[in-house]
Short mmCIF file of C-alpha atoms and ligand atoms in Angstrom, two decimals:
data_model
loop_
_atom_site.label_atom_id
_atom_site.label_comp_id
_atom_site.label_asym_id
_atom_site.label_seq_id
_atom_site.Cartn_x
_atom_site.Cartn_y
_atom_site.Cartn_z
CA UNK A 17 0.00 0.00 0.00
CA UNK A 18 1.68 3.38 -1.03
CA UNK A 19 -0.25 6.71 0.19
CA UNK A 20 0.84 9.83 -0.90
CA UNK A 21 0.77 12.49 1.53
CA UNK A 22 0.26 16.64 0.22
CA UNK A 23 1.80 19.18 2.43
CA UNK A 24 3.22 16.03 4.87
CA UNK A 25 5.79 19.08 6.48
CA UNK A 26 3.08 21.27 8.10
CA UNK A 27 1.54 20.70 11.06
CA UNK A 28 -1.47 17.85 10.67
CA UNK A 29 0.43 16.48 7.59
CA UNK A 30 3.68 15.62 9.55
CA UNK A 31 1.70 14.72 12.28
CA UNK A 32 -0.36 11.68 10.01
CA UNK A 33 2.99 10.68 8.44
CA UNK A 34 4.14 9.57 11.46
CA UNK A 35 1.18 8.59 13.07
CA UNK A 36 0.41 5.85 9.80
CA UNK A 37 4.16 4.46 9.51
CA UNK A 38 3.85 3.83 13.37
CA UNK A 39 0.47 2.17 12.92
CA UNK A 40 1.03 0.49 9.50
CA UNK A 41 4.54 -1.27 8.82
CA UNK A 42 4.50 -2.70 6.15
CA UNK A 43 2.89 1.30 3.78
CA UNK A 44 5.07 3.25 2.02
CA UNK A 45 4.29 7.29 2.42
CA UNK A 46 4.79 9.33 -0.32
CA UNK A 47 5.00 12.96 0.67
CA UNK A 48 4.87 16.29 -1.63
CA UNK A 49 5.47 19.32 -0.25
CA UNK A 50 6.39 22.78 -1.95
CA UNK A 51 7.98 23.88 1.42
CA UNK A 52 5.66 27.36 2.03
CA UNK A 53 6.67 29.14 4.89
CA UNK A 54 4.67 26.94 6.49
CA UNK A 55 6.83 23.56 5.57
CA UNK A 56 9.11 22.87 7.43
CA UNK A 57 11.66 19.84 6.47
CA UNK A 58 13.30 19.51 9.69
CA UNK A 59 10.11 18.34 11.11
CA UNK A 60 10.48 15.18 8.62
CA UNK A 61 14.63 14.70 9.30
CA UNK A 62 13.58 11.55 11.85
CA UNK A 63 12.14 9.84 9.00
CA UNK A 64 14.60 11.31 6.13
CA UNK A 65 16.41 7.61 6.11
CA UNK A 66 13.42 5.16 6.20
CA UNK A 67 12.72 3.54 3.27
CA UNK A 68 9.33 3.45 3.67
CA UNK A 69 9.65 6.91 3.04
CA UNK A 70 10.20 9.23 0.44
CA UNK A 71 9.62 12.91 -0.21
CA UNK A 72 9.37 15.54 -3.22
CA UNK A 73 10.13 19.19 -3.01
CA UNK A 74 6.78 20.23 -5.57
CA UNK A 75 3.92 22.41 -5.97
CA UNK A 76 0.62 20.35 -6.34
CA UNK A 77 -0.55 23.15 -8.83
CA UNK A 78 2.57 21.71 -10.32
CA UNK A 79 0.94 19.59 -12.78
CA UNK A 80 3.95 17.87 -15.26
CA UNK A 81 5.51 17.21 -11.48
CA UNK A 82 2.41 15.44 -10.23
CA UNK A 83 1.90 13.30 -13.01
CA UNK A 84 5.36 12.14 -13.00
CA UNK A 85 5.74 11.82 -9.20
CA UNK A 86 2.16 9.29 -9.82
CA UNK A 87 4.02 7.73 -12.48
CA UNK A 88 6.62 6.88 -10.61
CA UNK A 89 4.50 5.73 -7.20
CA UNK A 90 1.29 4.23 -8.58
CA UNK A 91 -0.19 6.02 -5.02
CA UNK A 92 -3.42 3.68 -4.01
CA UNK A 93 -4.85 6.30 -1.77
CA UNK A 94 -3.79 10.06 -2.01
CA UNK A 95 -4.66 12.64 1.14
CA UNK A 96 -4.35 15.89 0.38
CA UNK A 97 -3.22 18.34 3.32
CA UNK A 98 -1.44 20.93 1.38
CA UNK A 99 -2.85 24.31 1.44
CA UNK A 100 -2.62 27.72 2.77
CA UNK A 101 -4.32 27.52 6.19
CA UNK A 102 -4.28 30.81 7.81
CA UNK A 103 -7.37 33.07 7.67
CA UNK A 104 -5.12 35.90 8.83
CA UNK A 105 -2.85 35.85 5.86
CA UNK A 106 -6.07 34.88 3.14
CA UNK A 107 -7.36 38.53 4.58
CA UNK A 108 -3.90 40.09 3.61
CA UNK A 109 -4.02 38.30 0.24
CA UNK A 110 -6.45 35.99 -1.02
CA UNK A 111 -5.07 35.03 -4.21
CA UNK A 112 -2.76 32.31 -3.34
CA UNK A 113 -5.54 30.89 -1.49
CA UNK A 114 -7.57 30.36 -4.43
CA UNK A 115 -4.19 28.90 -6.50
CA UNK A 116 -2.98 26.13 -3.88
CA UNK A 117 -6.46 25.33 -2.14
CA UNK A 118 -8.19 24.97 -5.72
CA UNK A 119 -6.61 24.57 -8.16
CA UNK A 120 -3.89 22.54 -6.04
CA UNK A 121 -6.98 20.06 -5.25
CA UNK A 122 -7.83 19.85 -8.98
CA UNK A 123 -4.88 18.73 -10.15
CA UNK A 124 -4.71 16.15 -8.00
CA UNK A 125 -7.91 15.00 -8.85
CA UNK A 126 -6.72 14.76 -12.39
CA UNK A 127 -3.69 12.72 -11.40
CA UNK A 128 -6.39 10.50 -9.76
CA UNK A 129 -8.37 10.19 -12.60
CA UNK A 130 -5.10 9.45 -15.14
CA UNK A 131 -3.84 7.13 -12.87
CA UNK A 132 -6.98 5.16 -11.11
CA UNK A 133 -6.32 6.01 -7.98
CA UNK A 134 -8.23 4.12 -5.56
CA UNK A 135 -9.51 6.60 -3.21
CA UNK A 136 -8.38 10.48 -2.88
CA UNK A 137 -9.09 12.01 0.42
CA UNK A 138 -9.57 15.77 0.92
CA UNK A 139 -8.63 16.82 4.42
CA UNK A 140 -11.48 19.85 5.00
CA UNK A 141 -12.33 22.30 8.39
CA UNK A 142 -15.28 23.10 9.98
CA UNK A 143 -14.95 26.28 8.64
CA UNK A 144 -16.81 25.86 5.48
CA UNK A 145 -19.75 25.70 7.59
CA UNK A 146 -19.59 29.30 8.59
CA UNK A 147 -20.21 30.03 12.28
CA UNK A 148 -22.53 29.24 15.03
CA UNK A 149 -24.22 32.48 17.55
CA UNK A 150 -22.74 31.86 20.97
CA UNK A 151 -26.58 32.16 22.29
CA UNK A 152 -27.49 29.07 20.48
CA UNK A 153 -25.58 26.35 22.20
CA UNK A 154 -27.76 23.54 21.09
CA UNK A 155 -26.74 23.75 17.58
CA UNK A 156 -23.78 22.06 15.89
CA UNK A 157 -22.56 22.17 12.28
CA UNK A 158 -23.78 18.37 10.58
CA UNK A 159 -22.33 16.97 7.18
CA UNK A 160 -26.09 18.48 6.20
CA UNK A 161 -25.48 21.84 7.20
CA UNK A 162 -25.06 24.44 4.24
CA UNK A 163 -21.90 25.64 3.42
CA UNK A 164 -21.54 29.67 4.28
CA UNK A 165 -17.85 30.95 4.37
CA UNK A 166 -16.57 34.05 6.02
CA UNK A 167 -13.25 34.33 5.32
CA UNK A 168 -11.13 34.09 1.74
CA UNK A 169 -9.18 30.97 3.59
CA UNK A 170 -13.12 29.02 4.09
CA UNK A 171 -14.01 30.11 0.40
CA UNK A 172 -11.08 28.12 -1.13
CA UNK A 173 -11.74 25.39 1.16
CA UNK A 174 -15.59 25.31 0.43
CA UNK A 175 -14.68 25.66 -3.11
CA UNK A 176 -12.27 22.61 -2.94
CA UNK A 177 -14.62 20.63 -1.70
CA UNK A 178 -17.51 21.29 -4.15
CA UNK A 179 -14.98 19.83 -6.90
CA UNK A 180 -14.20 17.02 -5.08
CA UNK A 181 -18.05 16.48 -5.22
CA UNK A 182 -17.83 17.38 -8.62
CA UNK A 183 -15.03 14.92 -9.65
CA UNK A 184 -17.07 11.78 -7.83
CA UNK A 185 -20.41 12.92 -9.43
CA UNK A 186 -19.26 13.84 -12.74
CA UNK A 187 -16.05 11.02 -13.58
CA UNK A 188 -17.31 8.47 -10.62
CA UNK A 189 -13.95 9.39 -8.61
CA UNK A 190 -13.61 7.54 -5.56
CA UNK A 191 -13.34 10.20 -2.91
CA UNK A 192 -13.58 11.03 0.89
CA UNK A 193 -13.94 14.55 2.43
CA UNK A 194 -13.39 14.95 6.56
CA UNK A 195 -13.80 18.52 7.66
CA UNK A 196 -11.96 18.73 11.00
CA UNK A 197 -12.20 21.20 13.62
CA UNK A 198 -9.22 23.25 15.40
CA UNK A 199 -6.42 20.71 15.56
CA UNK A 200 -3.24 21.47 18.35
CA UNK A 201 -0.60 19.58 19.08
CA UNK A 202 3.30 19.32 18.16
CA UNK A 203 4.61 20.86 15.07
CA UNK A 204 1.71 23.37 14.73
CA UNK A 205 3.09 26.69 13.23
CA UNK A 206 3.62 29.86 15.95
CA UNK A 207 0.74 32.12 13.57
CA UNK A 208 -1.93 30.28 15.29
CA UNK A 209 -3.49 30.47 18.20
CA UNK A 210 -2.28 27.87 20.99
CA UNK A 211 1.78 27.94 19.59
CA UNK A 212 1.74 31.77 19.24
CA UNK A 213 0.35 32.20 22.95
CA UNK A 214 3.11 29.46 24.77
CA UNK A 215 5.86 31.55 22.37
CA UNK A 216 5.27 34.40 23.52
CA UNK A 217 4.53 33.76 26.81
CA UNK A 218 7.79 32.00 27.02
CA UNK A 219 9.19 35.01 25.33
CA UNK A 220 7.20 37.18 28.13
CA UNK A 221 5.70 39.04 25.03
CA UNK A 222 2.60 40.26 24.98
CA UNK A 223 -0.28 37.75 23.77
CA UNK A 224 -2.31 39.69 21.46
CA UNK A 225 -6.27 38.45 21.89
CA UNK A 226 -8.59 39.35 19.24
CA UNK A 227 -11.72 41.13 19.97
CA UNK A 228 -12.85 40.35 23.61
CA UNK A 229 -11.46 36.49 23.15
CA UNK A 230 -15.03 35.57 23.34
CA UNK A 231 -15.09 33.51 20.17
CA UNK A 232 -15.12 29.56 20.37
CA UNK A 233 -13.31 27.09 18.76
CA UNK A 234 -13.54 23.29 18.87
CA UNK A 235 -10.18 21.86 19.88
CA UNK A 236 -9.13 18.76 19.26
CA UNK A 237 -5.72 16.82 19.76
CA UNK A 238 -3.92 16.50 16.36
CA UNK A 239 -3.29 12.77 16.70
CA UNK A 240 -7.09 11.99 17.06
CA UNK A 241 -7.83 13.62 13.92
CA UNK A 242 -5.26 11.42 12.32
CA UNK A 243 -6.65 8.34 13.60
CA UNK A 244 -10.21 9.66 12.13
CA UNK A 245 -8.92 10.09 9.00
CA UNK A 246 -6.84 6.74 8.85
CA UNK A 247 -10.19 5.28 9.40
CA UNK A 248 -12.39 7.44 6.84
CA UNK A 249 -9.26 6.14 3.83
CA UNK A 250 -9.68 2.69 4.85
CA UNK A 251 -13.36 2.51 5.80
CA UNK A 252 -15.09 5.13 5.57
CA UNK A 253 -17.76 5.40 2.28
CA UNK A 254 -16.86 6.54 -0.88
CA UNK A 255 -18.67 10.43 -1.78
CA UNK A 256 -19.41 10.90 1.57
CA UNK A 257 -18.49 13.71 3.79
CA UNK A 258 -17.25 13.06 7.78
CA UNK A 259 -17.35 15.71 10.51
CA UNK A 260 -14.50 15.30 13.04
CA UNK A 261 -14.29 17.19 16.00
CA UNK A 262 -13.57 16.76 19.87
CA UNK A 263 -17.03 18.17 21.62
CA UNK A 264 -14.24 20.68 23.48
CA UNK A 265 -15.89 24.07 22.68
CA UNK A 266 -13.61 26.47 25.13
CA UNK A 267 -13.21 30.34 24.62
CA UNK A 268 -10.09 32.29 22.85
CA UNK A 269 -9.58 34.25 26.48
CA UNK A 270 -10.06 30.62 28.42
CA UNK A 271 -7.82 28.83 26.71
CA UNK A 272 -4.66 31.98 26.92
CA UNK A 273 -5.10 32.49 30.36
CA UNK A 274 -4.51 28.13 30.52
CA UNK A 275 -1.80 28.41 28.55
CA UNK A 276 -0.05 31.60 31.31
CA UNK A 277 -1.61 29.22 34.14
CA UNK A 278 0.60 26.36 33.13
CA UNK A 279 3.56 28.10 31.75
CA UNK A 280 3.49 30.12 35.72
CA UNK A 281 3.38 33.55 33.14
CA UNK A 282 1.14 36.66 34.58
CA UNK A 283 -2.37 37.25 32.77
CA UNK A 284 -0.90 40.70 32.54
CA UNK A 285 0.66 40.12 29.53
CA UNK A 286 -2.55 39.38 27.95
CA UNK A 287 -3.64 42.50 25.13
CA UNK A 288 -6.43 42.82 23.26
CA UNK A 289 -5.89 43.70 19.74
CA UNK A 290 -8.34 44.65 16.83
CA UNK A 291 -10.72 42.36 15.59
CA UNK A 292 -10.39 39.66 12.81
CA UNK A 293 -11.94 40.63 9.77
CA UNK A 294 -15.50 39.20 9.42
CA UNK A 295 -14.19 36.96 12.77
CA UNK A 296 -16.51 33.91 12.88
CA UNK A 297 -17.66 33.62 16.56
CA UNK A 298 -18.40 29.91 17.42
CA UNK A 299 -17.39 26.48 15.95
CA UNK A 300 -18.79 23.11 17.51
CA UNK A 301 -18.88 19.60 15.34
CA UNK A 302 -21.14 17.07 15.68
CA UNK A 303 -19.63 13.92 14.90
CA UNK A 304 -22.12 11.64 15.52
CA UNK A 305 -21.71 10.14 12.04
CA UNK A 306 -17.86 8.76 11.85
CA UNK A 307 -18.81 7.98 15.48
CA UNK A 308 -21.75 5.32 14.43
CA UNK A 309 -20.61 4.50 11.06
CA UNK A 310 -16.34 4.29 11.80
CA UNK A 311 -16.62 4.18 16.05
CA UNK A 312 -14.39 6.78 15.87
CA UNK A 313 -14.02 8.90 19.30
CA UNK A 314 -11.24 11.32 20.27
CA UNK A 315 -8.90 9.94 22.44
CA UNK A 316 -7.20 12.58 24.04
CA UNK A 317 -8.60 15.01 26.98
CA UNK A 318 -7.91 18.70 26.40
CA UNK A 319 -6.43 18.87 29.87
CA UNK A 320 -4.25 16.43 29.00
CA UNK A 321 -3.58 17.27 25.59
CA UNK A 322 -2.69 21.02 26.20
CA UNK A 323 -0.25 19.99 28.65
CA UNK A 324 1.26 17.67 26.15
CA UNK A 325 1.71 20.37 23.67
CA UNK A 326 3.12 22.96 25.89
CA UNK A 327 5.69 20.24 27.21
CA UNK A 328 6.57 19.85 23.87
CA UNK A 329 7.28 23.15 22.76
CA UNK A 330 9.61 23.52 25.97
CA UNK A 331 11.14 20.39 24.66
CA UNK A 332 11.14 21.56 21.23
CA UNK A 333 12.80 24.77 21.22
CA UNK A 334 14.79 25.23 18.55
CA UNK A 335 12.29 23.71 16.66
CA UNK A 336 10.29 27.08 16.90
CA UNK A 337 12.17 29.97 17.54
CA UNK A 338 14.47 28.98 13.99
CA UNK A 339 10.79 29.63 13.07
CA UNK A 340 9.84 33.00 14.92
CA UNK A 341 13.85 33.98 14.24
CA UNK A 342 13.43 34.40 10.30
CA UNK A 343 10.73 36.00 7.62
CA UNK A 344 7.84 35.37 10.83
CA UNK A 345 9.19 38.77 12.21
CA UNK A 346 8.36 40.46 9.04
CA UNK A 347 4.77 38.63 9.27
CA UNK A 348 4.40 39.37 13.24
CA UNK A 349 5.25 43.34 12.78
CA UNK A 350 3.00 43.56 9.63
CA UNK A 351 -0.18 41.38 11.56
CA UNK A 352 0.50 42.86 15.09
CA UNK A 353 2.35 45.98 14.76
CA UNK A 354 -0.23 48.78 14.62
CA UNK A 355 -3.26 46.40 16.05
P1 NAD B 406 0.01 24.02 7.60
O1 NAD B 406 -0.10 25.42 7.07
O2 NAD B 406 0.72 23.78 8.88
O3 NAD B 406 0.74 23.11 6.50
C1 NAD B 406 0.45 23.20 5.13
C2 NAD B 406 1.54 22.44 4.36
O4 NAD B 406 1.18 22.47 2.97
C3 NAD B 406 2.93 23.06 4.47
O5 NAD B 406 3.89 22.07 4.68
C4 NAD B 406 3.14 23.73 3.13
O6 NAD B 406 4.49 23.81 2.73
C5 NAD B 406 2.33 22.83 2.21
N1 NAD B 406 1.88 23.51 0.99
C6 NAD B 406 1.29 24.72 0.90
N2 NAD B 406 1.04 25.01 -0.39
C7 NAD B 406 1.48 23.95 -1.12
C8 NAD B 406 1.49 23.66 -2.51
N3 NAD B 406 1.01 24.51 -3.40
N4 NAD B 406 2.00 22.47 -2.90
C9 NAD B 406 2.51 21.59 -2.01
N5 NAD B 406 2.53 21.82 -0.68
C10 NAD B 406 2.02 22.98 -0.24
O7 NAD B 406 -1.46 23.47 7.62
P2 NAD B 406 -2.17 22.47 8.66
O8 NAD B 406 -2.65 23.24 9.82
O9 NAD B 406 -1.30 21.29 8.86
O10 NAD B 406 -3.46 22.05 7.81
C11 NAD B 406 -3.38 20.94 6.92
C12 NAD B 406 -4.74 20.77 6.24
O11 NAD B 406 -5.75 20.57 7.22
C13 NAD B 406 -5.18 22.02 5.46
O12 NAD B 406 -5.80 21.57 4.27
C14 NAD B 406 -6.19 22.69 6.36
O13 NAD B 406 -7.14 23.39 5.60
C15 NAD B 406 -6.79 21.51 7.06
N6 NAD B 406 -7.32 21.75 8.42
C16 NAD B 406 -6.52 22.34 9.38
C17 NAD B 406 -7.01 22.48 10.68
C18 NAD B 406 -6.16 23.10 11.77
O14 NAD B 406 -6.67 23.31 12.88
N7 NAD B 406 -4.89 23.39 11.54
C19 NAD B 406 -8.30 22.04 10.99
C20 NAD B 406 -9.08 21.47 9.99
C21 NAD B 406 -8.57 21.30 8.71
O1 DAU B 407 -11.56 25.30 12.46
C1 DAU B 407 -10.53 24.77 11.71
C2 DAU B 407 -9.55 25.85 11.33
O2 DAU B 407 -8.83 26.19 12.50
C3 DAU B 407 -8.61 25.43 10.21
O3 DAU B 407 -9.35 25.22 9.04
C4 DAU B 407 -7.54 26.51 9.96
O4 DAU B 407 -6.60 26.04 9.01
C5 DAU B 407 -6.84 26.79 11.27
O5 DAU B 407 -5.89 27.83 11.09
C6 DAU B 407 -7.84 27.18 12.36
O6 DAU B 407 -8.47 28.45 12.04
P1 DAU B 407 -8.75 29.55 13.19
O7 DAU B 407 -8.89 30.85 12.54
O8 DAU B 407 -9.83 29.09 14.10
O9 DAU B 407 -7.36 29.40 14.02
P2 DAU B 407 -6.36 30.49 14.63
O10 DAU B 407 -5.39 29.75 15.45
O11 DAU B 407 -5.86 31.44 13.60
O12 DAU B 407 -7.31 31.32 15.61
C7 DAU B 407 -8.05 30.68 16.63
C8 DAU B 407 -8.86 31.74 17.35
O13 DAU B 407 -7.95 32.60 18.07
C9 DAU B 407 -9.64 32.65 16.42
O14 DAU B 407 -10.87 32.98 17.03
C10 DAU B 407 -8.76 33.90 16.30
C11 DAU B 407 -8.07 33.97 17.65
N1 DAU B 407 -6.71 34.53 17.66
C12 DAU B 407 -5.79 34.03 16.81
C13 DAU B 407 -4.50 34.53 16.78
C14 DAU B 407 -3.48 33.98 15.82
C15 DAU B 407 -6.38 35.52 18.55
O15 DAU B 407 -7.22 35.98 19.37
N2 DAU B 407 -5.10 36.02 18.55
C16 DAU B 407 -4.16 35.58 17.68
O16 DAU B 407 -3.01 36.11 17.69
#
């Protein structure tokens, strides 16, 4: 069984990689990458030497590269990560949104289709759902619920995901969509939330909370999403769309003031900044339906998983601050500078 693995050096990507050649032997993972900002090869060096692994430096809009990287592999099942993932930076500039998230997804698609590809796997968010009012706690966003996207970042998405529709309907491609809620965990880039706070609280900067910090994300430990999605590939039904998420609604404000609570940092250094743009105000998945069709059910406790992450980025640093050392200072002044 070979998978190949798109944008396997971010954050969920690298995550999956190793997650699947820990849990399956005897696969070969094929990983493409362009190396964004975002990519970071470093995070693959423990793996660089196994020969049940190989990667590519490409684009996936890329499309004489794809089609010779599937000639080459003959992937059976292809799981597309790559893509730009901050809403932050698709306000500054939507355009390469559009490029990788789209187009990206179409190529592959047509690789698929060349090379009968047995299942392709589009790894969504929650986001393409739109948001939830905080007054309405009883409602959750269902595979049924109509897509409704705030931000440039949730358009591409959505629009990925209608072609991936598309593609099954139209040329009877075998596919599989999750859409995921706020993953955290190792490896996850200092621009978002959770890794910016325990930098900069390590850093005794300032943590810069949008708004009032009243919005609400659903977190959920990176390695349970990978799990989910190892069992949508393999069992989950072909066209069909699965919701993952951890039923751990917590507040921006809650979850920074955790983070200076475990890291012994003063709540003084918390700021609050300017809004988002068009800031969507409450996530929550129901995942009742990989639950009864896959028995898929997180795994990890956000107490337990928060404290995970945060040893691991005291473990980790070099990991990150190489990161927040280079172009990121360009990106922090220009995001937070006049906020
Ligand atoms: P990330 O930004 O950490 O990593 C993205 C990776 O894709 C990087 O390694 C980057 O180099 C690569 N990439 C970007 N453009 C590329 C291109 N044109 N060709 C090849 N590689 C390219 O992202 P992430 O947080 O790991 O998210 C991975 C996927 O999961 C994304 O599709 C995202 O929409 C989705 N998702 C993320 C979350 C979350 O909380 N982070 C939740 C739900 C869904
Ligand atoms: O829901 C899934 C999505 O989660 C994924 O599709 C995206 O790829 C991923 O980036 C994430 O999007 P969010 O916008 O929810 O994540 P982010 O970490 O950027 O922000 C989380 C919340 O924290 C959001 O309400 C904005 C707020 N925030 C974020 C940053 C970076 C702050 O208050 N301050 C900050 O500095």
């Amino acid at each position: 069984m070979t998978i190949l693995v798109t944008g396997g050096a971010g954050f969920i990507g690298s995550n999956f990689i190793f997650y699947m050649l820990d849990k399956h032997p005897d696969y070969r993972i094929v990983c493409i990458d362009k190396l964004t900002y975002a990519g970071n090869l470093s995070t693959l060096a423990p793996i660089m030497n196994d020969e049940r692994f190989r990667f590519v430096k490409a684009d996936i809009c890329d499309r004489e590269a794809v089609y010779t990287l599937f000639e080459e592999e003959h992937p059976d099942i292809v799981v597309n990560f790559a893509a730009e993932s901050h809403v932050d930076r698709s306000i500054e500039n939507p355009s390469i949104f559009l490029q990788t998230n789209i187009i990206g997804t179409s190529v592959l698609m047509d690789a698929c289709r060349k090379y009968g590809v047995g299942r392709y796997h589009q790894v969504s968010t929650d986001e393409v759902y739109g948001d939830l009012p905080l007054d309405r706690p009883d409602l959750f966003f269902t595979e049924e619920t109509p897509i409704h996207t705030s931000s440039p970042y949730s358009s591409s998405k959505a629009g990925a995901d209608l072609l991936v529709q598309a593609y099954s309907r139209t040329y009877g491609l075998p596919v599989s969509i999750s859409r995921c809620s706020n993953n955290y965990g190792p490896y996850h880039f200092p621009e978002k939330l959770i890794p910016l706070m325990i930098a900069n609280c390590l850093n005794d900067k300032p943590l810069p909370v949008y708004g009032q910090g009243l919005n609400v994300r659903d977190w959920l430990y990176v390695e349970d999403h990978c799990k989910a999605i190892d069992l949508v590939i393999h069992k989950g039904r072909e066209g069909e769309v699965y919701n993952i998420g951890g039923h751990n609604e917590m507040r921006n404000i809650d979850i920074v003031r955790l983070i200076c609570h475990e890291l012994g940092k003063p709540e003084s250094l918390i700021t609050y900044v300017t809004d988002r743009k068009g800031h969507d105000m409450r996530y929550a998945i129901d995942p009742t339906k990989i639950h009864n069709e896959l028995g898929w059910l997180p795994e990890t406790g956000f107490e337990d998983g928060i404290r995970k992450t945060i040893r691991w980025y005291l473990d980790n640093r070099p990991w990150w601050e190489e990161i927040i050392s280079g172009e990121y200072q360009n990106y922090y002044e220009r995001m937070y500078g006049n906020r």
